[in-house]
Amino acid sequence: MSAARPLPKWADIALLPLLNLALAFVVSGLVVLMIGQNPIDAMAAIVTGAFGNGFNFGYTLYYTTNFIFTGLAVAFAAHAGLFNIGANGQAYIAGLGVILVALALQYTHWTLVMLAGIGAAALFGGFWAFVPGWLQAKRGSHVVITTIMFNFIASALMVYMLNRVLKPASSMGPQSETIAPSGQMPQLGDFFAPFKSTPVNLTFFLAIIALVAVYVVIWRTKFGFAMRTLGHNPVASRYAGISNSRMIMIVMTISGALAGMVAVNEVLGVQNRLALDFVADAGFVGIAVALMGRNHPIGIALAGLLFGALYQGGNELQYVIPGLDRYMVVVIQALVILFTGAMEGLLRPSLERTFMLFSPEQKAEAVKRETATTES
Amino acid sequence: MDYQSILSLLDATIRLSTPLLLACLAGMYSERAGVFDIGLEGKMLAAAFAAASVAALTGSAWLGLAAGMGVSLMTALLQGAAAITLKGNQLIAGVAINMLAAGLTTFLGQTWFQQGGRTPALSAGGRFTPITLPFAEELRGVPVIGPIYYDLISGHYLLVYVAFLMVAVTAYVLFRTRFGLRLRAVGENPKAVDTAGISVVKLRYQAVIITGLLCGLAGAYFSIAQGSGFGNNMTAGKGFIALAALIFAKWKPVPAMFTCLLFGFLDALQIRLQNARLFEIEIPVQAIQALPYVLTVILLAGFIGKAVGPKAGGVPYTKER
């Protein structure tokens, strides 16, 4: 075995994800090049489309809000060693809870609608994740497969609900009634002129609160310590007297509740009604965000912004460069997941070697350690 | 329901279960060897696109099929590189491949053909045509048996017969050959296989390659046999149904065939049941659509038997130092 030494912490947290991200961009650039377009122009168009002016930036923040929630949902579960692939379904079902309370309370006041909506989203989204959690904890079924199945079940259920139950008699399309103006949440553009007529709304602040809250829960509470113990070593956590099954259920529920906040942003903040497939693929982007952000709230905030910008920039792309559309962004996203998640081992060995090259002491130390273990 | 409509329902069942069966058998090789594959959907989608594109450009269904299998194979090797060589997370690799296929097929389709992500409609030579088995016409008049042979057994695409043949082949390969024994062993206990001097990496790559080729067949079926061209996201979650079928069949070939037929039947039923009523109660089509997923969840929870996958599934193998 070569005398490899673990990377310094900063390289592991920041440098490696950035290199992987760069790799994903290079490969995406090759795809753009393949169809005869200039990747630099495309990149410039995405950046301008995302940050060019207040209007574009408002859209970027609106997408970012969704991705922070789904990123947090995936990351939260990941700390307990669970891979929640069902944020999409959880957010979708949460939309049902949101619209039900919103329609019930729409003539009161928007603050009431918002608070009740947040609660309902957490409840419905949390429930849709609790069931897979319960099934894993008590019946031993794998949470990944169950959450995949739950995504599809949610989708079928919502098509039914929107077509048969929530669709008002006057409407042709599968969507719910629109919330009355008295129950609609204000947009940030109402207070802050540059964001005028963009969909970024108060939920953005909820996302920031969620980031802080998740940080506190994971790293500053006994509960967070217990869940990280479970994630690192389930056997040790059981011997330490932690109820693993109870932990799995709670963590999955919180994860689902976080995913459910996407429904607050979309249903209460922007669309004011429940529409078919309103989650788009925010749940899957959340996987990329969590991987990119190394499951840390600061990382997730940055990765969420990155993907929000990519999304918004990608939407603008088609107007600037004909032939390139937002599906290019799906490709970039997939490559980011591939390189930062699945092929993380690609660059690590060479990076480790590079670091060793620049630090003879570390190399000596590593060699010493290596020989010590082989002799013993 | 008369005899003829029952036959046509069963005929549709066979047509709809074919891609499921091919994808399900594909997943079986990979998962039996210890590589979890939630990227079946992506491989099929990529293959469907490649098959339709090449068939549209060359006018040859066979070249289309070859292209579909080739692209699916490349996707499988990508997954193999991530999951086997780089010891990455197999589930995340699958998610990435699904997303990559969804993005690239739409994007490239739009760029190359300018038809909103669709490929041009295929000419007659670019598609597989149904095969009429020998004596089908002659036997057609024979009561009861004649229509079964003519409508149900004869008159399918080549890939349909290949799919059902693959059930027997897979059963033989997995349970009657040395390769199959080793393949199953590497999914249960890779260390033992390694100790016996057999390369874990090589075996797993072989399994992943077979998965890729079979997914290629499944994908091509969508676009150049059943359909006449590629449409945006045309596999529509069938890869996940195949995954559900794989679990439901407990990773065994013959049960896989029956499960895929069952899921295909549900699909065929669902198309016919639009607005149908049973005992004055309207059955929501969505309930039938969701049934395969619900059944899988119930099965996984151990309420109707227990589905235990290969023990070493999902874990990259690292040699001991």
XYZ file of C-alpha atoms in Angstrom:
697
model
C 0.000 0.000 0.000
C 1.149 3.502 -0.716
C 1.602 5.651 2.311
C -1.465 7.808 1.852
C -2.346 10.404 4.407
C -5.844 11.784 4.890
C -6.237 15.217 3.397
C -6.120 18.308 5.582
C -9.595 19.224 6.689
C -9.915 22.335 4.524
C -8.963 20.394 1.424
C -11.478 17.717 2.240
C -14.296 20.178 2.914
C -13.630 22.844 0.312
C -10.972 21.939 -2.228
C -12.173 18.486 -3.219
C -15.820 19.490 -3.801
C -14.636 22.482 -5.803
C -12.383 20.318 -7.945
C -15.210 17.851 -8.483
C -17.514 20.712 -9.384
C -14.930 22.039 -11.824
C -14.726 18.587 -13.367
C -18.503 18.484 -13.755
C -18.388 21.879 -15.474
C -15.579 20.798 -17.782
C -17.530 17.728 -18.886
C -20.667 19.848 -19.345
C -18.564 22.248 -21.397
C -17.524 19.349 -23.606
C -21.194 18.513 -24.163
C -21.850 22.121 -25.194
C -18.795 22.014 -27.440
C -20.038 18.778 -28.981
C -23.169 20.459 -30.278
C -21.116 23.282 -31.739
C -21.646 26.034 -29.180
C -19.156 27.979 -27.146
C -19.105 26.804 -23.517
C -17.633 30.096 -22.265
C -20.508 32.041 -23.842
C -22.967 29.584 -22.322
C -21.431 30.007 -18.884
C -21.501 33.786 -19.211
C -25.145 33.628 -20.260
C -25.986 31.496 -17.211
C -24.187 33.873 -14.827
C -25.841 36.965 -16.288
C -29.178 35.200 -16.370
C -28.869 34.379 -12.695
C -27.266 37.518 -11.232
C -27.556 40.121 -14.021
C -30.195 42.273 -12.364
C -32.628 42.339 -9.458
C -35.288 40.563 -11.429
C -33.038 37.658 -12.342
C -31.553 37.503 -8.868
C -35.029 37.390 -7.350
C -35.777 34.267 -9.376
C -32.436 32.794 -8.381
C -33.258 33.271 -4.691
C -36.679 31.730 -5.206
C -35.147 28.538 -6.625
C -32.443 28.661 -3.955
C -35.140 28.600 -1.270
C -36.466 25.269 -2.574
C -33.020 23.754 -2.898
C -31.983 24.770 0.606
C -34.986 22.922 2.019
C -34.494 19.748 0.001
C -30.734 19.906 0.541
C -31.283 20.173 4.287
C -33.769 17.295 4.164
C -31.274 14.999 2.446
C -28.370 16.148 4.630
C -30.275 15.807 7.879
C -31.113 12.178 7.138
C -27.567 11.575 5.901
C -26.139 12.512 9.309
C -28.040 9.568 10.759
C -26.817 7.329 7.937
C -30.098 7.421 6.036
C -30.367 8.236 2.339
C -33.687 10.017 1.877
C -34.339 9.866 -1.843
C -38.003 10.749 -1.345
C -37.893 14.504 -0.736
C -39.881 14.959 -3.933
C -42.814 12.899 -2.692
C -42.635 14.458 0.760
C -42.760 17.971 -0.644
C -45.599 16.983 -2.943
C -47.738 15.543 -0.152
C -46.919 18.564 2.003
C -48.556 20.667 -0.684
C -51.796 18.887 0.069
C -51.599 19.868 3.727
C -50.728 23.453 2.831
C -53.605 23.923 0.418
C -56.117 22.360 2.806
C -55.334 24.750 5.668
C -54.874 27.673 3.298
C -58.293 27.197 1.750
C -59.839 26.788 5.189
C -58.230 29.961 6.562
C -57.960 32.079 3.407
C -60.346 34.802 4.583
C -58.623 35.401 7.927
C -55.137 36.884 7.581
C -52.058 35.818 5.639
C -49.919 35.514 8.785
C -52.310 32.926 10.158
C -52.404 31.119 6.823
C -48.609 31.130 6.699
C -48.100 29.770 10.211
C -50.766 27.112 9.798
C -49.381 26.317 6.357
C -45.891 25.780 7.752
C -47.324 23.490 10.390
C -49.396 21.537 7.893
C -46.464 21.203 5.485
C -44.284 19.855 8.282
C -47.008 17.469 9.381
C -47.853 16.087 5.945
C -44.271 15.995 4.647
C -43.078 14.563 7.936
C -45.717 11.854 7.816
C -44.747 10.862 4.261
C -41.170 10.342 5.476
C -42.133 8.864 8.840
C -43.771 5.843 7.202
C -40.602 4.764 5.338
C -38.674 5.508 8.549
C -41.046 3.359 10.554
C -40.844 0.593 7.954
C -37.043 0.614 8.154
C -36.917 0.824 11.925
C -39.553 -1.771 12.697
C -39.795 -3.967 9.618
C -36.285 -3.739 8.214
C -37.199 -2.497 4.755
C -34.564 -0.369 3.089
C -35.393 3.337 3.315
C -34.031 4.054 -0.185
C -36.352 1.645 -1.949
C -39.334 2.628 0.184
C -38.851 6.336 -0.401
C -38.543 5.746 -4.167
C -41.816 3.845 -4.074
C -43.374 6.577 -1.943
C -42.435 9.162 -4.562
C -44.513 7.300 -7.119
C -47.364 6.638 -4.708
C -47.436 10.341 -3.820
C -47.537 11.216 -7.478
C -50.501 8.910 -8.165
C -52.317 10.098 -5.046
C -51.886 13.744 -5.956
C -53.101 13.236 -9.520
C -56.212 11.691 -8.012
C -56.668 14.433 -5.419
C -56.206 17.231 -7.935
C -58.484 15.692 -10.539
C -61.253 14.411 -8.332
C -61.221 16.190 -5.011
C -59.559 19.587 -5.119
C -60.465 20.682 -8.628
C -63.207 23.293 -8.454
C -66.228 22.656 -10.672
C -65.383 25.668 -12.807
C -61.842 24.563 -13.604
C -60.772 22.326 -16.446
C -57.170 21.637 -15.449
C -56.044 19.462 -12.559
C -55.421 22.144 -9.980
C -56.978 23.457 -6.802
C -58.909 26.626 -6.190
C -56.819 29.799 -5.877
C -56.245 31.168 -2.383
C -58.084 34.457 -1.762
C -55.888 37.595 -1.755
C -56.400 38.030 2.009
C -54.580 34.728 2.579
C -51.718 35.251 0.139
C -48.220 35.627 1.456
C -46.414 38.866 0.462
C -43.576 38.744 -2.031
C -40.226 40.308 -1.159
C -40.737 42.595 -4.134
C -43.533 44.293 -2.175
C -40.962 45.682 0.267
C -37.849 45.735 -1.833
C -38.173 47.271 -5.282
C -35.398 45.419 -7.212
C -37.201 42.118 -6.580
C -40.450 43.489 -7.949
C -42.599 40.863 -9.700
C -40.217 38.037 -8.869
C -41.426 35.002 -6.937
C -38.964 35.264 -4.041
C -41.057 35.579 -0.886
C -40.951 35.410 2.900
C -40.196 31.678 2.747
C -36.636 32.682 1.889
C -36.187 33.813 5.494
C -37.728 30.571 6.678
C -34.986 28.786 4.719
C -32.326 30.793 6.547
C -33.943 29.997 9.891
C -34.010 26.332 8.898
C -30.297 26.423 8.056
C -29.453 27.790 11.488
C -31.863 25.455 13.259
C -30.429 22.397 11.539
C -26.914 23.485 12.480
C -27.923 23.889 16.113
C -29.769 20.581 16.239
C -27.007 18.546 14.614
C -23.961 20.037 16.337
C -25.217 21.668 19.511
C -27.748 19.263 21.017
C -27.687 15.862 22.667
C -30.143 14.669 20.055
C -27.797 15.721 17.263
C -24.916 13.931 18.915
C -27.013 10.788 19.201
C -28.028 10.921 15.567
C -24.488 11.460 14.377
C -23.411 8.512 16.510
C -26.056 6.427 14.801
C -24.795 7.603 11.444
C -21.180 6.768 12.187
C -21.719 3.452 13.890
C -25.152 1.976 14.553
C -23.721 -0.766 16.757
C -21.899 1.692 18.996
C -24.986 3.860 19.260
C -27.059 0.876 20.354
C -24.485 -0.017 23.015
C -24.535 3.590 24.145
C -28.186 3.113 24.983
C -29.637 5.013 22.054
C -32.797 3.554 20.596
C -31.790 3.305 16.941
C -35.285 2.570 15.680
C -36.780 5.523 17.535
C -33.963 7.700 16.219
C -34.538 6.598 12.605
C -38.231 7.454 12.842
C -37.629 10.884 14.350
C -34.852 11.775 11.908
C -36.890 10.716 8.890
C -39.881 12.706 10.128
C -37.814 15.863 10.558
C -36.225 15.288 7.157
C -39.650 14.995 5.567
C -40.842 18.095 7.387
C -37.896 20.044 5.951
C -38.696 18.803 2.456
C -42.292 19.826 3.061
C -41.260 23.491 3.328
C -40.863 23.492 -0.470
C -44.649 23.405 -0.552
C -44.808 26.572 1.572
C -42.565 28.361 -0.908
C -44.414 27.127 -3.973
C -48.035 26.913 -2.895
C -48.287 29.820 -0.425
C -45.473 31.984 -1.681
C -45.785 31.816 -5.435
C -48.576 29.894 -7.103
C -51.342 30.455 -4.523
C -52.876 27.174 -5.570
C -51.910 23.537 -5.740
C -50.885 22.496 -9.248
C -49.822 19.211 -10.727
C -46.143 18.389 -10.228
C -45.336 21.713 -8.565
C -42.228 20.273 -6.914
C -40.581 19.769 -10.324
C -37.435 17.895 -9.386
C -36.397 19.911 -6.353
C -36.131 16.727 -4.310
C -33.482 15.273 -6.585
C -31.589 18.550 -6.797
C -31.512 18.346 -3.004
C -29.304 15.270 -3.284
C -26.802 17.247 -5.353
C -27.006 20.183 -2.946
C -26.383 18.002 0.092
C -23.471 16.185 -1.567
C -21.933 19.413 -2.795
C -22.433 21.127 0.555
C -20.925 18.199 2.470
C -24.108 17.977 4.579
C -23.208 21.197 6.396
C -25.655 24.129 6.506
C -23.067 26.626 5.242
C -22.201 24.307 2.387
C -25.877 23.733 1.682
C -26.583 27.463 1.586
C -23.785 27.949 -0.946
C -24.666 24.876 -2.986
C -28.336 25.867 -2.891
C -27.407 29.273 -4.276
C -25.250 27.634 -6.936
C -28.079 25.406 -8.102
C -30.607 28.210 -7.838
C -28.352 30.267 -10.093
C -27.888 27.368 -12.489
C -31.636 26.905 -12.685
C -32.474 30.509 -13.258
C -29.481 30.992 -15.564
C -30.505 27.873 -17.424
C -33.970 29.280 -17.999
C -32.467 32.424 -19.495
C -29.964 30.457 -21.536
C -32.398 29.567 -24.289
C -33.083 33.223 -25.037
C -29.399 34.081 -25.356
C -28.025 31.032 -27.135
C -30.534 29.246 -29.331
C -30.016 25.530 -29.167
C -29.151 25.492 -25.483
C -32.017 25.109 -23.071
C -32.639 24.396 -19.428
C -32.087 20.680 -19.935
C -28.428 21.581 -20.159
C -28.780 22.423 -16.462
C -30.208 18.977 -15.720
C -27.086 17.556 -17.361
C -24.808 19.760 -15.246
C -26.747 18.777 -12.141
C -26.408 15.073 -12.941
C -22.686 15.478 -13.519
C -22.315 17.289 -10.203
C -24.059 14.387 -8.452
C -21.894 11.927 -10.351
C -18.573 13.582 -9.620
C -19.160 14.843 -6.091
C -21.143 11.838 -4.951
C -20.520 8.643 -6.791
C -17.080 9.256 -8.255
C -15.638 11.147 -5.365
C -12.781 8.647 -5.320
C -11.632 9.837 -8.736
C -9.560 12.824 -7.667
C -8.879 11.978 -4.037
C -5.813 9.732 -4.499
C -4.009 12.160 -6.783
C -4.908 15.045 -4.515
C -3.514 13.153 -1.550
C -0.326 12.481 -3.472
C -0.066 16.134 -4.455
C -0.367 17.219 -0.850
C 2.297 14.758 0.172
C 4.602 16.190 -2.465
C 4.407 19.598 -0.868
C 4.866 18.366 2.659
C 7.836 16.071 3.298
C 7.148 15.937 7.055
C 3.685 14.607 6.453
C 5.057 12.005 4.123
C 7.604 10.865 6.680
C 4.900 10.693 9.293
C 2.631 8.698 7.007
C 5.365 6.262 6.101
C 6.151 5.814 9.792
C 2.505 5.176 10.573
C 2.185 2.757 7.702
C 5.232 0.725 8.687
C 4.117 0.698 12.311
C 0.777 -0.863 11.394
C 2.318 -3.458 9.106
C 4.817 -4.569 11.713
C 2.275 -4.962 14.450
C -66.144 -9.223 -21.080
C -66.079 -11.588 -24.050
C -63.366 -14.005 -25.122
C -61.905 -11.638 -27.689
C -61.506 -8.708 -25.301
C -59.925 -10.953 -22.683
C -57.445 -12.057 -25.337
C -56.686 -8.499 -26.332
C -56.166 -7.576 -22.671
C -53.719 -10.445 -22.272
C -52.056 -9.489 -25.538
C -51.522 -5.975 -24.221
C -50.219 -7.499 -20.991
C -47.461 -9.305 -22.889
C -46.543 -6.195 -24.835
C -46.415 -4.011 -21.741
C -44.519 -6.478 -19.586
C -41.721 -7.043 -22.110
C -39.617 -3.969 -21.291
C -40.242 -4.553 -17.581
C -39.042 -8.120 -17.915
C -35.892 -7.179 -19.815
C -35.036 -4.437 -17.323
C -35.866 -6.671 -14.392
C -33.570 -9.458 -15.645
C -30.947 -6.799 -16.310
C -31.135 -5.626 -12.732
C -30.985 -9.218 -11.558
C -27.454 -9.781 -12.900
C -26.145 -6.591 -11.378
C -27.823 -6.975 -7.993
C -27.035 -10.684 -7.738
C -23.397 -9.653 -8.113
C -23.724 -7.100 -5.331
C -24.162 -3.876 -7.268
C -27.468 -2.155 -6.477
C -28.938 -0.631 -9.581
C -31.472 2.155 -9.336
C -30.185 3.417 -12.676
C -32.216 0.961 -14.773
C -34.516 3.779 -15.793
C -31.658 5.942 -17.024
C -30.030 3.149 -18.979
C -33.314 2.312 -20.704
C -34.010 5.934 -21.502
C -30.549 6.467 -22.958
C -30.874 3.289 -24.998
C -34.327 4.233 -26.262
C -32.999 7.570 -27.451
C -29.887 6.160 -29.092
C -31.866 3.411 -30.810
C -34.440 5.829 -32.204
C -31.811 8.367 -33.298
C -29.707 5.835 -35.172
C -32.751 4.089 -36.624
C -34.052 7.438 -37.835
C -30.748 8.383 -39.442
C -29.925 5.035 -41.025
C -33.373 3.586 -41.557
C -32.237 0.340 -40.023
C -33.847 -1.108 -36.911
C -30.890 -3.417 -36.384
C -28.387 -0.570 -36.327
C -30.752 1.212 -33.947
C -30.802 -1.777 -31.657
C -27.016 -1.987 -31.744
C -26.726 1.713 -30.899
C -29.194 1.369 -28.037
C -27.266 -1.529 -26.583
C -23.984 0.278 -27.099
C -25.082 3.416 -25.286
C -26.669 1.445 -22.484
C -23.430 -0.503 -22.162
C -21.429 2.713 -21.868
C -23.799 3.935 -19.157
C -23.408 0.639 -17.360
C -19.628 0.907 -17.529
C -19.832 4.409 -16.099
C -21.829 3.028 -13.216
C -19.357 0.172 -12.911
C -16.450 2.587 -12.735
C -18.164 4.563 -9.972
C -19.460 1.611 -7.983
C -16.725 -0.987 -8.463
C -13.426 0.713 -9.253
C -13.886 3.993 -7.396
C -15.899 2.352 -4.604
C -18.443 5.161 -4.703
C -21.985 5.113 -3.416
C -23.955 2.865 -5.767
C -27.294 4.503 -5.041
C -25.986 7.968 -5.773
C -24.417 6.678 -8.990
C -27.843 5.380 -10.008
C -29.532 8.705 -9.238
C -26.899 10.538 -11.273
C -27.313 8.215 -14.242
C -31.088 8.601 -14.250
C -30.748 12.366 -14.212
C -27.998 12.395 -16.811
C -30.096 10.302 -19.170
C -33.185 12.446 -18.654
C -31.237 15.642 -19.322
C -29.055 14.475 -22.191
C -31.798 12.724 -24.169
C -34.059 15.769 -24.113
C -31.234 18.191 -24.708
C -29.538 16.293 -27.524
C -32.883 15.356 -29.063
C -33.869 18.997 -29.198
C -30.528 20.040 -30.636
C -30.293 17.331 -33.271
C -33.869 16.988 -34.440
C -35.526 20.282 -33.396
C -38.810 18.567 -32.600
C -39.209 19.391 -28.930
C -37.008 16.514 -27.796
C -38.636 13.930 -30.044
C -36.868 11.991 -32.748
C -38.444 11.958 -36.214
C -41.049 9.272 -36.776
C -39.371 6.115 -38.003
C -39.827 4.680 -41.467
C -40.915 1.066 -41.863
C -37.342 -0.231 -42.007
C -36.363 1.641 -38.874
C -38.831 -0.300 -36.761
C -39.196 -3.861 -35.750
C -42.365 -5.312 -37.160
C -44.499 -7.981 -35.525
C -43.579 -11.527 -36.358
C -46.246 -13.976 -37.434
C -45.342 -17.409 -36.185
C -45.673 -20.413 -38.489
C -49.181 -21.781 -39.005
C -50.789 -18.826 -37.205
C -52.975 -18.027 -40.198
C -53.888 -21.656 -40.759
C -54.794 -22.310 -37.137
C -56.723 -19.098 -36.746
C -60.044 -20.764 -37.479
C -59.636 -23.480 -34.866
C -61.951 -22.667 -31.953
C -60.491 -21.545 -28.589
C -56.898 -22.555 -29.309
C -56.668 -20.856 -32.686
C -57.224 -17.301 -31.442
C -54.897 -17.898 -28.491
C -52.117 -18.904 -30.833
C -52.902 -16.225 -33.395
C -53.553 -13.253 -31.120
C -51.645 -14.019 -27.984
C -48.595 -16.053 -28.893
C -47.984 -15.030 -32.468
C -47.725 -11.521 -33.790
C -45.311 -9.934 -31.329
C -42.060 -8.115 -31.898
C -38.843 -10.085 -31.943
C -37.772 -8.474 -28.665
C -40.823 -9.916 -26.929
C -39.709 -13.437 -27.729
C -36.143 -12.556 -26.781
C -37.343 -11.280 -23.393
C -39.182 -14.476 -22.536
C -36.317 -16.569 -23.848
C -33.991 -14.592 -21.576
C -35.921 -15.839 -18.558
C -34.865 -19.399 -19.336
C -31.356 -18.295 -20.245
C -31.005 -16.317 -17.033
C -32.314 -19.164 -14.920
C -29.815 -21.492 -16.575
C -26.888 -19.089 -16.355
C -27.474 -18.093 -12.746
C -28.220 -21.517 -11.310
C -26.616 -24.060 -13.647
C -23.280 -22.589 -14.674
C -20.012 -21.923 -12.905
C -20.231 -18.282 -13.901
C -23.670 -18.040 -12.300
C -22.500 -19.663 -9.097
C -19.630 -17.217 -8.848
C -21.890 -14.319 -9.715
C -24.281 -15.173 -6.913
C -21.390 -15.795 -4.534
C -19.879 -12.390 -5.210
C -23.144 -10.796 -4.193
C -23.393 -12.783 -1.006
C -19.808 -13.004 0.152
C -17.226 -11.311 -2.052
C -14.452 -12.080 0.418
C -14.936 -15.817 -0.042
C -14.821 -15.389 -3.804
C -11.676 -13.316 -3.491
C -10.081 -15.898 -1.220
C -10.816 -18.548 -3.826
C -8.623 -16.569 -6.198
C -11.411 -15.225 -8.385
C -11.453 -11.548 -9.216
C -14.359 -9.767 -7.542
C -13.847 -6.721 -9.733
C -13.910 -8.715 -12.969
C -17.035 -10.647 -12.000
C -18.885 -7.507 -11.009
C -17.921 -5.790 -14.243
C -19.168 -8.789 -16.210
C -22.485 -8.593 -14.366
C -22.797 -4.862 -14.947
C -22.028 -5.342 -18.666
C -24.834 -7.901 -19.006
C -27.129 -5.451 -17.215
C -26.202 -2.775 -19.715
C -26.877 -4.992 -22.728
C -30.264 -6.126 -21.433
C -31.295 -2.572 -20.563
C -30.323 -1.692 -24.113
C -32.797 -4.249 -25.426
C -35.479 -2.907 -23.108
C -34.854 0.684 -24.165
C -34.825 -0.147 -27.862
C -38.144 -1.927 -27.411
C -39.702 1.338 -26.246
C -38.618 3.443 -29.181
C -38.193 1.182 -32.201
C -40.605 -1.692 -31.574
C -43.530 -0.579 -29.437
C -43.190 3.061 -30.443
C -42.080 4.598 -33.682
C -39.616 7.112 -32.369
C -38.344 8.536 -29.105
C -40.522 10.777 -26.985
C -39.466 12.872 -24.036
C -39.048 10.689 -20.918
C -40.752 7.812 -22.710
C -39.743 5.145 -20.181
C -41.916 7.030 -17.660
C -40.822 5.302 -14.465
C -40.868 1.787 -15.920
C -37.314 1.291 -14.705
C -38.546 1.741 -11.163
C -41.423 -0.660 -11.732
C -38.831 -3.160 -12.974
C -36.869 -2.530 -9.804
C -40.013 -3.129 -7.786
C -40.618 -6.341 -9.752
C -37.064 -7.464 -9.050
C -37.628 -7.098 -5.321
C -41.072 -8.633 -5.566
C -39.648 -11.644 -7.366
C -36.969 -11.934 -4.697
C -34.197 -11.747 -7.309
C -35.299 -14.974 -9.079
C -35.852 -15.277 -12.864
C -39.110 -17.239 -13.122
C -40.932 -15.305 -10.384
C -39.589 -12.176 -12.106
C -41.418 -13.201 -15.257
C -44.685 -13.677 -13.418
C -44.280 -10.428 -11.492
C -43.591 -8.512 -14.683
C -46.629 -10.111 -16.293
C -48.685 -9.082 -13.271
C -47.418 -5.504 -13.396
C -47.917 -5.477 -17.165
C -51.446 -6.721 -16.637
C -52.125 -3.928 -14.141
C -50.855 -1.459 -16.700
C -53.047 -2.916 -19.458
C -56.025 -2.967 -17.116
C -55.429 0.609 -16.089
C -55.603 1.768 -19.713
C -58.925 -0.042 -20.176
C -60.343 1.001 -16.859
C -60.534 4.717 -17.578
C -63.912 5.660 -16.146
C -64.880 2.032 -15.653
C -67.110 1.084 -12.749
C -67.054 -1.972 -10.566
C -70.154 -2.592 -8.427
C -71.216 1.030 -8.874
C -67.958 2.264 -7.380
C -65.569 4.064 -9.643
C -62.047 2.689 -9.378
C -59.503 5.490 -9.604
C -57.013 4.665 -12.343
C -54.299 6.109 -10.115
C -54.928 3.407 -7.526
C -54.095 0.739 -10.089
C -51.090 2.703 -11.306
C -49.758 2.901 -7.776
C -50.407 -0.761 -7.018
C -46.962 -2.137 -8.016
C -45.300 0.409 -5.753
C -47.684 -0.233 -2.878
C -47.249 -3.991 -3.208
C -43.469 -3.598 -3.129
C -43.628 -1.502 0.024
C -45.880 -4.071 1.678
C -43.625 -6.909 0.592
C -40.496 -5.145 1.816
C -42.164 -4.613 5.154
C -42.483 -8.372 5.415
C -46.267 -8.438 5.497
C -46.444 -10.819 2.553
C -43.288 -12.828 2.927
C -39.851 -11.356 3.244
C -37.670 -9.992 0.500
C -34.030 -10.430 1.384
C -31.617 -9.187 -1.243
C -28.047 -10.340 -1.841
C -26.155 -9.745 1.380
C -23.222 -7.833 -0.044
C -25.430 -5.638 -2.206
C -24.610 -1.962 -2.195
C -21.225 -2.361 -0.537
C -18.067 -1.792 -2.554
C -15.520 -4.532 -2.032
C -12.160 -3.640 -0.573
C -9.430 -6.206 -0.305
C -8.031 -6.633 3.153
C -4.572 -5.251 3.602
